[in-house]
Tab-separated table of C-alpha atoms in Angstrom:
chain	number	residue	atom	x	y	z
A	434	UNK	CA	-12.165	7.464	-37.152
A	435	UNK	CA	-9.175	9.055	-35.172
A	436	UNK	CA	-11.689	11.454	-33.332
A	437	UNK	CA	-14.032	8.890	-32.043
A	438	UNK	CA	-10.703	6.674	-30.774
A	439	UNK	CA	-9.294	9.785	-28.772
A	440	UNK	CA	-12.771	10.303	-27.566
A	441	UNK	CA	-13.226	6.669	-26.359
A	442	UNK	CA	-9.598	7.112	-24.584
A	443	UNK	CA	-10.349	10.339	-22.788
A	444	UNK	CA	-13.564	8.888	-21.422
A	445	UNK	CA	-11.540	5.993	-19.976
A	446	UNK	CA	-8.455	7.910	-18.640
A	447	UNK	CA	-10.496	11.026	-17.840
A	448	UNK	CA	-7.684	13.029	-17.819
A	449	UNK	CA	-6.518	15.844	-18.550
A	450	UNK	CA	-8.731	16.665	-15.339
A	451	UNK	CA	-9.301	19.806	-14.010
A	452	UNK	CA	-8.958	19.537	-10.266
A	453	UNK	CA	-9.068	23.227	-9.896
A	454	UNK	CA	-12.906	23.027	-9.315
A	455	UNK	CA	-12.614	21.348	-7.048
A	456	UNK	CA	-9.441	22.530	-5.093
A	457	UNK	CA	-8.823	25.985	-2.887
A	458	UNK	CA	-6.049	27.667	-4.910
A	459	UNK	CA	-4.837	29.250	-2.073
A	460	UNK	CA	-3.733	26.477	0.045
A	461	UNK	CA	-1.705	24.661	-2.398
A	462	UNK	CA	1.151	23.486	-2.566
A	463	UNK	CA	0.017	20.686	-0.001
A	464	UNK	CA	2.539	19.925	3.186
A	465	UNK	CA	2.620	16.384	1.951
A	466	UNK	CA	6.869	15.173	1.625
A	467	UNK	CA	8.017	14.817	-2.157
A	468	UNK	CA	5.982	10.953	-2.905
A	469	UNK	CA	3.968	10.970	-0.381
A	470	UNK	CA	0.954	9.008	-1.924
A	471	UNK	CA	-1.574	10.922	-0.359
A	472	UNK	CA	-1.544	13.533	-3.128
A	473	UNK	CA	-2.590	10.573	-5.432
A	474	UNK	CA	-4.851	9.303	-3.417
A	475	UNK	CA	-6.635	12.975	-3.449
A	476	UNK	CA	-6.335	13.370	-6.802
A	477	UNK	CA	-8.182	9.754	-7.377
A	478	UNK	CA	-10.816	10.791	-5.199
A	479	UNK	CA	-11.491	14.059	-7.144
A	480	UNK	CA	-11.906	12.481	-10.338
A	481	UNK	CA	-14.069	9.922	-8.498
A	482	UNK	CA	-16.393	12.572	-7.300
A	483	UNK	CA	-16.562	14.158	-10.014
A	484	UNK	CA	-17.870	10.667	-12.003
A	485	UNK	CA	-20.591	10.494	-9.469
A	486	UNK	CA	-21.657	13.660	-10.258
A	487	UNK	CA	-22.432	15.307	-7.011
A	488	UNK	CA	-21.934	18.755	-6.635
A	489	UNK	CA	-20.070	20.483	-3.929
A	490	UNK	CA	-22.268	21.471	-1.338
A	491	UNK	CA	-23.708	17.758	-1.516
A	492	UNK	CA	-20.662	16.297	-0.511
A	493	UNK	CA	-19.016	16.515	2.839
A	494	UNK	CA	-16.026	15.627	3.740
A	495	UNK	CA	-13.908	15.267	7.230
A	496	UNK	CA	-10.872	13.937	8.935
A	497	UNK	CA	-9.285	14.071	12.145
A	498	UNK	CA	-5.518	14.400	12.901
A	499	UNK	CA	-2.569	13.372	10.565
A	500	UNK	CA	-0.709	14.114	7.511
A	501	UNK	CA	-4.049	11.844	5.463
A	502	UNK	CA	-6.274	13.845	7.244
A	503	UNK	CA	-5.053	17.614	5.793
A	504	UNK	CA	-6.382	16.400	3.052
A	505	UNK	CA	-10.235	18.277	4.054
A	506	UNK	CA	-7.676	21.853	4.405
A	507	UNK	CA	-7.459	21.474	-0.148
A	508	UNK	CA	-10.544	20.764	-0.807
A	509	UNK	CA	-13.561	22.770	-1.693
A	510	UNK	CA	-16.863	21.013	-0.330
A	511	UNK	CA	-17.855	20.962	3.016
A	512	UNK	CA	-15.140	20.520	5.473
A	513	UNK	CA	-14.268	19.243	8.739
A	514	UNK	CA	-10.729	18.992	10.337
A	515	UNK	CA	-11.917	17.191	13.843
A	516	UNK	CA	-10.517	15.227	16.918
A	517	UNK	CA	-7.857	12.698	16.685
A	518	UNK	CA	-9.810	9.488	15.917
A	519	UNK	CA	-13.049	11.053	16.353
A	520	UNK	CA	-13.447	11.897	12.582
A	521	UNK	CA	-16.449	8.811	12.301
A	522	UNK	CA	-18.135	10.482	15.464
A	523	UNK	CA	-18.220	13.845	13.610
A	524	UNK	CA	-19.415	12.031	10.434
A	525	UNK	CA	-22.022	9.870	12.389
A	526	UNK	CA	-23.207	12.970	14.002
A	527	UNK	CA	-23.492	15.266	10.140
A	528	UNK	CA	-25.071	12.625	8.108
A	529	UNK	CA	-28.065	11.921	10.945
A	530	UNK	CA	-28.708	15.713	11.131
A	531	UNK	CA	-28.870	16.063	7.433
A	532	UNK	CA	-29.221	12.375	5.438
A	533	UNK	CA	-29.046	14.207	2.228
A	534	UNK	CA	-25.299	14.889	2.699
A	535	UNK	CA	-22.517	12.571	1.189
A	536	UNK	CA	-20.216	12.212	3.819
A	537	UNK	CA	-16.957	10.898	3.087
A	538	UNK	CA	-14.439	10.142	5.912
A	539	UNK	CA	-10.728	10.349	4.883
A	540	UNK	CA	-8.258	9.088	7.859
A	541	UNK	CA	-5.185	7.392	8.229
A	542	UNK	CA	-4.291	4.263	9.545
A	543	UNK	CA	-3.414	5.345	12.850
A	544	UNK	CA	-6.300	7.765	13.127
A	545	UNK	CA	-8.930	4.910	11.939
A	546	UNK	CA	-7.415	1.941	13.880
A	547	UNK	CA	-5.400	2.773	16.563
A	548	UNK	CA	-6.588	6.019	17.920
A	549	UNK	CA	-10.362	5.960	16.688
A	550	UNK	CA	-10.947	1.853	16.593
A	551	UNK	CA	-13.678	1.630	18.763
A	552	UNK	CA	-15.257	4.096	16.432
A	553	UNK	CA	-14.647	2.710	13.078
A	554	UNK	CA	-15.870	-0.903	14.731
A	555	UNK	CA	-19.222	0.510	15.397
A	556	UNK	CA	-19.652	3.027	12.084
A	557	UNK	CA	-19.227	-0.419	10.696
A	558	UNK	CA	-21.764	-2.609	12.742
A	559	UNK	CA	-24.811	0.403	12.575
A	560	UNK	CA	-24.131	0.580	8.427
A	561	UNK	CA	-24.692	4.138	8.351
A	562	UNK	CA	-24.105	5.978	4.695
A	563	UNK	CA	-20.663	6.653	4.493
A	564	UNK	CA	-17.154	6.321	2.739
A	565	UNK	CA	-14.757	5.440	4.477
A	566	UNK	CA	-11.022	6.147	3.117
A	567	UNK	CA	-8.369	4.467	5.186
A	568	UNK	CA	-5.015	5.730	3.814
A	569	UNK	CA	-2.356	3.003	5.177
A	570	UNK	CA	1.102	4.236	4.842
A	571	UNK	CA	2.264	2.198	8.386
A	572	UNK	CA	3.509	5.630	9.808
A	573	UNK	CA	2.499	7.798	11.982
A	574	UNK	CA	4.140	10.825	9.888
A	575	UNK	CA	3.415	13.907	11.546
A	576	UNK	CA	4.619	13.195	14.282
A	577	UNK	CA	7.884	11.008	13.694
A	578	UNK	CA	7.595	8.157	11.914
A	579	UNK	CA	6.597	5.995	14.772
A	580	UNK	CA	5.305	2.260	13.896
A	581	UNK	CA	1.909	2.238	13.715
A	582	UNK	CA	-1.365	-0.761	13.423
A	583	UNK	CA	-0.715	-1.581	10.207
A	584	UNK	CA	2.740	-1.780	9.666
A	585	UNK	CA	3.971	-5.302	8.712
A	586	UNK	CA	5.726	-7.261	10.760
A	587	UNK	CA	9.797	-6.728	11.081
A	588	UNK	CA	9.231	-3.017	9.942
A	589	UNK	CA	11.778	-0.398	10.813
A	590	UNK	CA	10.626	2.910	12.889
A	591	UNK	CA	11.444	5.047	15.025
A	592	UNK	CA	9.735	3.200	18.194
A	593	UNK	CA	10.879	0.254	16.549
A	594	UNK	CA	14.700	0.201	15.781
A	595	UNK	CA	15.343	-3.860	15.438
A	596	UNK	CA	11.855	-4.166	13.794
A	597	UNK	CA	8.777	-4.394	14.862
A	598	UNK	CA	7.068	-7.821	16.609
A	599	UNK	CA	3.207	-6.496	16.529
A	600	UNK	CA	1.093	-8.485	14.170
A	601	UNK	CA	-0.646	-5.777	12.019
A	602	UNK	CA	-4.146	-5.502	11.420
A	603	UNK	CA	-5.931	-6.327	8.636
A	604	UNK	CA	-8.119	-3.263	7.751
A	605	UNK	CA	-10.446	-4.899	4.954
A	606	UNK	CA	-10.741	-8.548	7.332
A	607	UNK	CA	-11.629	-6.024	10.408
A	608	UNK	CA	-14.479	-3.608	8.463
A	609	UNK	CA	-15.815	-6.798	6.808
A	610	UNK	CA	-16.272	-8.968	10.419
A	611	UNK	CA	-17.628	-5.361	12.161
A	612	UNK	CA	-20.056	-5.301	9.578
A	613	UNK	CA	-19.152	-2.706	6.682
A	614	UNK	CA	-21.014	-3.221	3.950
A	615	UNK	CA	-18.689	-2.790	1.018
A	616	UNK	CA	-15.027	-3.362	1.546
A	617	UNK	CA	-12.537	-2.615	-1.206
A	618	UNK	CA	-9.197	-2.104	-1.545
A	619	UNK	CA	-6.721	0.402	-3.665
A	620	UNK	CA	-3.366	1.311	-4.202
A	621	UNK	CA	-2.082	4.585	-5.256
A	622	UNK	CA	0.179	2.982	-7.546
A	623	UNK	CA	-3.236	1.387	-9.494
A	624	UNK	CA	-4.528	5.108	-9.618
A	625	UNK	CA	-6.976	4.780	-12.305
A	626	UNK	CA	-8.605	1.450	-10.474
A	627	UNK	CA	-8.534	3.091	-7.208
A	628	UNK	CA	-10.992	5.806	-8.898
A	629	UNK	CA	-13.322	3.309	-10.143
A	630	UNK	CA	-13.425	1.813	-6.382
A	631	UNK	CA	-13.674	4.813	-4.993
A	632	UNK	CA	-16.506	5.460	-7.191
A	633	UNK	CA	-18.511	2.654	-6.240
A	634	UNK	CA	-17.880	3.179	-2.685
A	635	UNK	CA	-19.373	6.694	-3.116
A	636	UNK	CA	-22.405	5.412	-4.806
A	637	UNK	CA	-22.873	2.352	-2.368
A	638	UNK	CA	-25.885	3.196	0.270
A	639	UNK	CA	-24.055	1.560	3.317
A	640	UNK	CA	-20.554	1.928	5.284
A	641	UNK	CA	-18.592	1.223	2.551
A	642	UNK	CA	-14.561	1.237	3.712
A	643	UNK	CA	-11.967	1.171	1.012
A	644	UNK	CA	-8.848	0.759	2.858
A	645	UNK	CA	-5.691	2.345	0.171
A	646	UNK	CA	-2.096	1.313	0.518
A	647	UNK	CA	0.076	4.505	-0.207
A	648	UNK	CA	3.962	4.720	0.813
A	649	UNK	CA	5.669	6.871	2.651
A	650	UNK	CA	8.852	7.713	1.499
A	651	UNK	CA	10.119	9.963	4.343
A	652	UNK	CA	9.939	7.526	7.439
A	653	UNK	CA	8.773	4.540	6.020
A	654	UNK	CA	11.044	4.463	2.765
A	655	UNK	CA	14.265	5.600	4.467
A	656	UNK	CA	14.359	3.517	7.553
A	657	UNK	CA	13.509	0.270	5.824
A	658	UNK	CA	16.357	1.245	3.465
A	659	UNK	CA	14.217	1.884	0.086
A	660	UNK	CA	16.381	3.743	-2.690
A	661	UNK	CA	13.514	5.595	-4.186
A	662	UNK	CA	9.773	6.815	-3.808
A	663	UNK	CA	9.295	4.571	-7.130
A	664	UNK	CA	11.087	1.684	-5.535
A	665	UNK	CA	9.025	1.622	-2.129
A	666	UNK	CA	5.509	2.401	-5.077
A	667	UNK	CA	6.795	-0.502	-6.847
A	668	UNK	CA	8.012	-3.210	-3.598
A	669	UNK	CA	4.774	-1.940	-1.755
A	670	UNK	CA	2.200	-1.204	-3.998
A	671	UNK	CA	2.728	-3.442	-6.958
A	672	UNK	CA	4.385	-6.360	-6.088
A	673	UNK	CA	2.802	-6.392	-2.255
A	674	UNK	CA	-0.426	-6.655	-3.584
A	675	UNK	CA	-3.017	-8.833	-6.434
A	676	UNK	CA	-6.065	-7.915	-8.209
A	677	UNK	CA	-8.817	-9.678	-6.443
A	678	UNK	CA	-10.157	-10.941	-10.029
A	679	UNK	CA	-6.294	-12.595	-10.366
A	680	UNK	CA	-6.276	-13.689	-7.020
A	681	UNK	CA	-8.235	-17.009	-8.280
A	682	UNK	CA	-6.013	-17.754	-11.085
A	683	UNK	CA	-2.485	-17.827	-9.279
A	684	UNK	CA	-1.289	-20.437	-7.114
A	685	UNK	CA	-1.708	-20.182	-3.329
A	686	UNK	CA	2.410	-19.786	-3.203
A	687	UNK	CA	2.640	-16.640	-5.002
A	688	UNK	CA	-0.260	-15.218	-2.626
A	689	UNK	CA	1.371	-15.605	0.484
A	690	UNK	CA	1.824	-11.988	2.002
A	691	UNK	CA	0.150	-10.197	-0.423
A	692	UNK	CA	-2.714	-7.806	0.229
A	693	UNK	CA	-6.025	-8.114	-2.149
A	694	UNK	CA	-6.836	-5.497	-3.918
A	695	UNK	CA	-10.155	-4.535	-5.426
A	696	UNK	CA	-14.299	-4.970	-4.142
A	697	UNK	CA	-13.358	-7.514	-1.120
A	698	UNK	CA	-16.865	-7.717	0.511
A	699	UNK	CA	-20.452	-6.374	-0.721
A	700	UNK	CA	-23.585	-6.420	0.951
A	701	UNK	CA	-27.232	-5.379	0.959
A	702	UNK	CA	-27.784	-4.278	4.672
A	703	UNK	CA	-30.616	-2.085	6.034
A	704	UNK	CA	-28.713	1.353	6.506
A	705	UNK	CA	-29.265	3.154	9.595
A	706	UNK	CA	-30.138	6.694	8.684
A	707	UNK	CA	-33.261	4.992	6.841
A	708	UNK	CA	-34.375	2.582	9.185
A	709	UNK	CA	-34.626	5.191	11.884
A	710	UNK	CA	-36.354	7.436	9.812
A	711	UNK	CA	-38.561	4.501	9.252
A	712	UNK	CA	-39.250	4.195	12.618
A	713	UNK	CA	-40.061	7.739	13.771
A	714	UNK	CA	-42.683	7.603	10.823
A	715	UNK	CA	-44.125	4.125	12.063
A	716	UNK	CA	-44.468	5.186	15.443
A	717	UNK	CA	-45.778	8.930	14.835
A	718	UNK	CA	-48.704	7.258	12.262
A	719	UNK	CA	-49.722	4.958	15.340
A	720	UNK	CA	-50.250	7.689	17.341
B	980	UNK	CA	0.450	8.926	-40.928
B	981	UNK	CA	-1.705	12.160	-41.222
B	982	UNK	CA	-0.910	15.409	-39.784
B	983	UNK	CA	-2.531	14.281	-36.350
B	984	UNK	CA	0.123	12.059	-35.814
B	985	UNK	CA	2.813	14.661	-35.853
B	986	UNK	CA	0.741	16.803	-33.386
B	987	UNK	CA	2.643	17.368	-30.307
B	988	UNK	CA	0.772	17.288	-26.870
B	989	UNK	CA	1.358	20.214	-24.200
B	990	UNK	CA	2.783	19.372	-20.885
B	991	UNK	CA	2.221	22.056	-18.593
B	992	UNK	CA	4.619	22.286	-15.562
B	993	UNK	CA	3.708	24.266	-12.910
B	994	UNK	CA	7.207	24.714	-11.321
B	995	UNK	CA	5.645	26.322	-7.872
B	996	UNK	CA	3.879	23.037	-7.037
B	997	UNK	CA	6.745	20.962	-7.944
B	998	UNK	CA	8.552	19.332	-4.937
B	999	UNK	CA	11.099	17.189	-7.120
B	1000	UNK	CA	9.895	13.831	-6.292
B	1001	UNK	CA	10.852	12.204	-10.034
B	1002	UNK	CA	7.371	9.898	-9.631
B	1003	UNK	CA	6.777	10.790	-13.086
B	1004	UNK	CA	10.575	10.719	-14.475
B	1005	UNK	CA	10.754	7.169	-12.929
B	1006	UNK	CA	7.196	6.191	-14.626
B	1007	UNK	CA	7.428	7.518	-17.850
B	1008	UNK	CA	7.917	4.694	-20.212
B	1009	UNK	CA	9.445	6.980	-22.971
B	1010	UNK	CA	11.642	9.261	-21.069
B	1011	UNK	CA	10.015	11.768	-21.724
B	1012	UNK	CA	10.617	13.712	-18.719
B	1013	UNK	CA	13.898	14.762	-16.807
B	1014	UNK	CA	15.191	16.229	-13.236
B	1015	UNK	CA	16.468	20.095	-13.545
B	1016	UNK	CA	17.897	20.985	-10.371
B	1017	UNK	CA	14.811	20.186	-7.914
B	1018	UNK	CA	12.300	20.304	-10.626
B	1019	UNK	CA	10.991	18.536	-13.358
B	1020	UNK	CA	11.787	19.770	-16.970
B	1021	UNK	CA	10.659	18.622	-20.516
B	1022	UNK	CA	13.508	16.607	-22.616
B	1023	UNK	CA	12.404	15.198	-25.240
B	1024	UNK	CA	8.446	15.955	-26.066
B	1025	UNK	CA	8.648	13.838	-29.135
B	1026	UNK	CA	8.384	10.767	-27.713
B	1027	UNK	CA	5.626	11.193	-25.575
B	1028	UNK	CA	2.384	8.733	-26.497
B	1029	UNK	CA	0.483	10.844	-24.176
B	1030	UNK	CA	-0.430	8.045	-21.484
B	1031	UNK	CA	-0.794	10.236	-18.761
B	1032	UNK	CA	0.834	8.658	-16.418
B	1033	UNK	CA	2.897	11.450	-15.015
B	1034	UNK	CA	-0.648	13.158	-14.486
B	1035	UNK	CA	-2.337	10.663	-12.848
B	1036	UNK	CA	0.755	9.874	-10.193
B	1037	UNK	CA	1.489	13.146	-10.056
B	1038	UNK	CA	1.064	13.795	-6.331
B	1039	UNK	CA	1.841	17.666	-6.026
B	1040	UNK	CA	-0.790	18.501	-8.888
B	1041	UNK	CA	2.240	19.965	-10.942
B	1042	UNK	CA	2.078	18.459	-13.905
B	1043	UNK	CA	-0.362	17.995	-16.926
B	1044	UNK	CA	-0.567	16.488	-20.298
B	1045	UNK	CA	-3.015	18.233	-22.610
B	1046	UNK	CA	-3.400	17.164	-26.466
């Protein structure tokens, strides 16, 4: 009886993992600060690829500039460490020369929004078959700690030293209205739910953008005057947001300023790799 | 109780990685875990339920819980 239980609990937790396989040895330990969430948000991802069971030459993976977007440097599939912003264009550009590729995009919030926006609009509106992993921290780390698209209103940064008067962005709202076909949201708090979205944002054929909250405790934490990494996990991550599925059940008070998190948005839209192909074939059988 | 019960799990530390955040000192519900200079360090292994929650918010891919 005891066996089957642990059994049954390792399949759920499916941990102890060995991310080894899927790591390069010789680039670890990452540059990430002590609590930076990004390091969960990697380690999520690699259990999540390895549920979907794709090996590692069928999977590639880029970014363009920040501290989200070393994340490509750790890993071993294939790899791209592109432009500022232009990650999505060098994605676009891999999966159309070779559809059998799984491309997943990881970026931050600056990269995907501020510096790349006009990009991740139209990735959204053609549906082409990506994942899209938007890791919000509100920062602009590497290079300061400078207030970036998504940070809340009244945040402390560098560029903003009595708080910050920008109404942020909403990444989920923004993917959804350009036309993403599966929207979802994560923490790296809820690590074991964020692998289970990640998961089915792997799987979905379709732009699917999961947009994950993770905190940064060196810019972020500090200068809005959080004690702890686990303080700023628990303020940000836990408290600041609901479970979609909960979401229903609570009363509209309790919901004000809180992010949803969870599938947001799914949709079954022709993808664009397909159709095209579709259309070469049409048109070369006419002839 | 059986003898399974009394089986104690293995954390493995790997002390290189380590960058002395305390994520998983802060997180484990049965204080398990403690801060030794700028690194993590085992205390008390007994009461650990193994509920992995040090490994899976772990973000320097230092430590691990094995049965």
């Amino acid at each position: 009886m005891s066996g089957t239980a642990v059994v049954e609990k390792k399949e759920r937790v499916s941990v102890p993992f060995d991310y080894n396989k899927y790591l390069r040895p010789n680039k670890l330990p990452h540059i990430w600060c002590p609590g930076c969430g990004h390091g969960i948000v990697l380690k999520a991802m690699l259990r999540a690829i390895d549920k979907t069971g794709f090996s590692k030459d069928e999977i590639c993976m880029i970014s363009g500039i920040g501290c989200s977007s070393r994340t490509p440097g750790y890993v071993d599939f294939n790899t791209m460490h592109t432009l500022h912003g232009r990650a999505l264009s060098f994605a676009t550009g891999v999966k159309f020369a070779n559809p059998r590729l799984k491309v997943i995009v990881v970026t931050g919030d600056g990269d995907a929004l501020a510096i790349g926006g006009n990009h991740f609009i139209h990735t959204c509106r053609r549906n082409i078959d990506m994942t899209v992993v938007v890791m919000t921290n509100a920062t602009y780390g590497m290079t300061g700690g400078q207030y970036s698209p998504t940070s809340p209103l009244e945040t402390v940064a560098t560029t903003s030293r009595y708080g910050n008067i920008e109404p942020p962005f909403d990444t989920c709202e923004m993917a959804k209205a350009a036309g993403a076909s599966f929207v979802a949201r994560g923490t790296a708090y809820h690590t074991l739910e964020l692998e289970k979205t990640l998961h089915d944002a792997i799987m979905h054929k379709g732009t699917s953008v999961v947009d994950v909250i993770d905190a940064c405790p060196t810019y972020f934490g500090r200068a809005n005057k959080f004690k702890s990494t686990t303080h700023l996990m628990d303020v940000v991550e836990k408290d600041g947001t609901v479970n979609v599925k909960q979401a229903d059940k609570l009363p509209p008070e309790k919901l004000e300023g809180k992010f949803l998190r969870g599938l947001l948005h799914k949709v079954d839209r022709p993808e664009y790799c397909e159709q095209y192909e579709n259309l070469v074939m049409e048109k070369a059988k006419a002839k | 109780m059986g003898e399974a019960a009394k089986k104690l799990p293995r954390i493995v530390i790997n002390e290189k990685f380590c960058k002395g955040c305390s994520i998983c000192v802060d997180f484990c519900p049965t204080n398990v875990l403690e801060m030794k200079g700028s690194t993590v360090a085992v205390k008390d292994l007994g009461a650990c339920t193994r509920c992995q929650l040090c490994d899976l918010r772990c973000p320097d891919f230092a430590i691990q819980v094995f049965d």
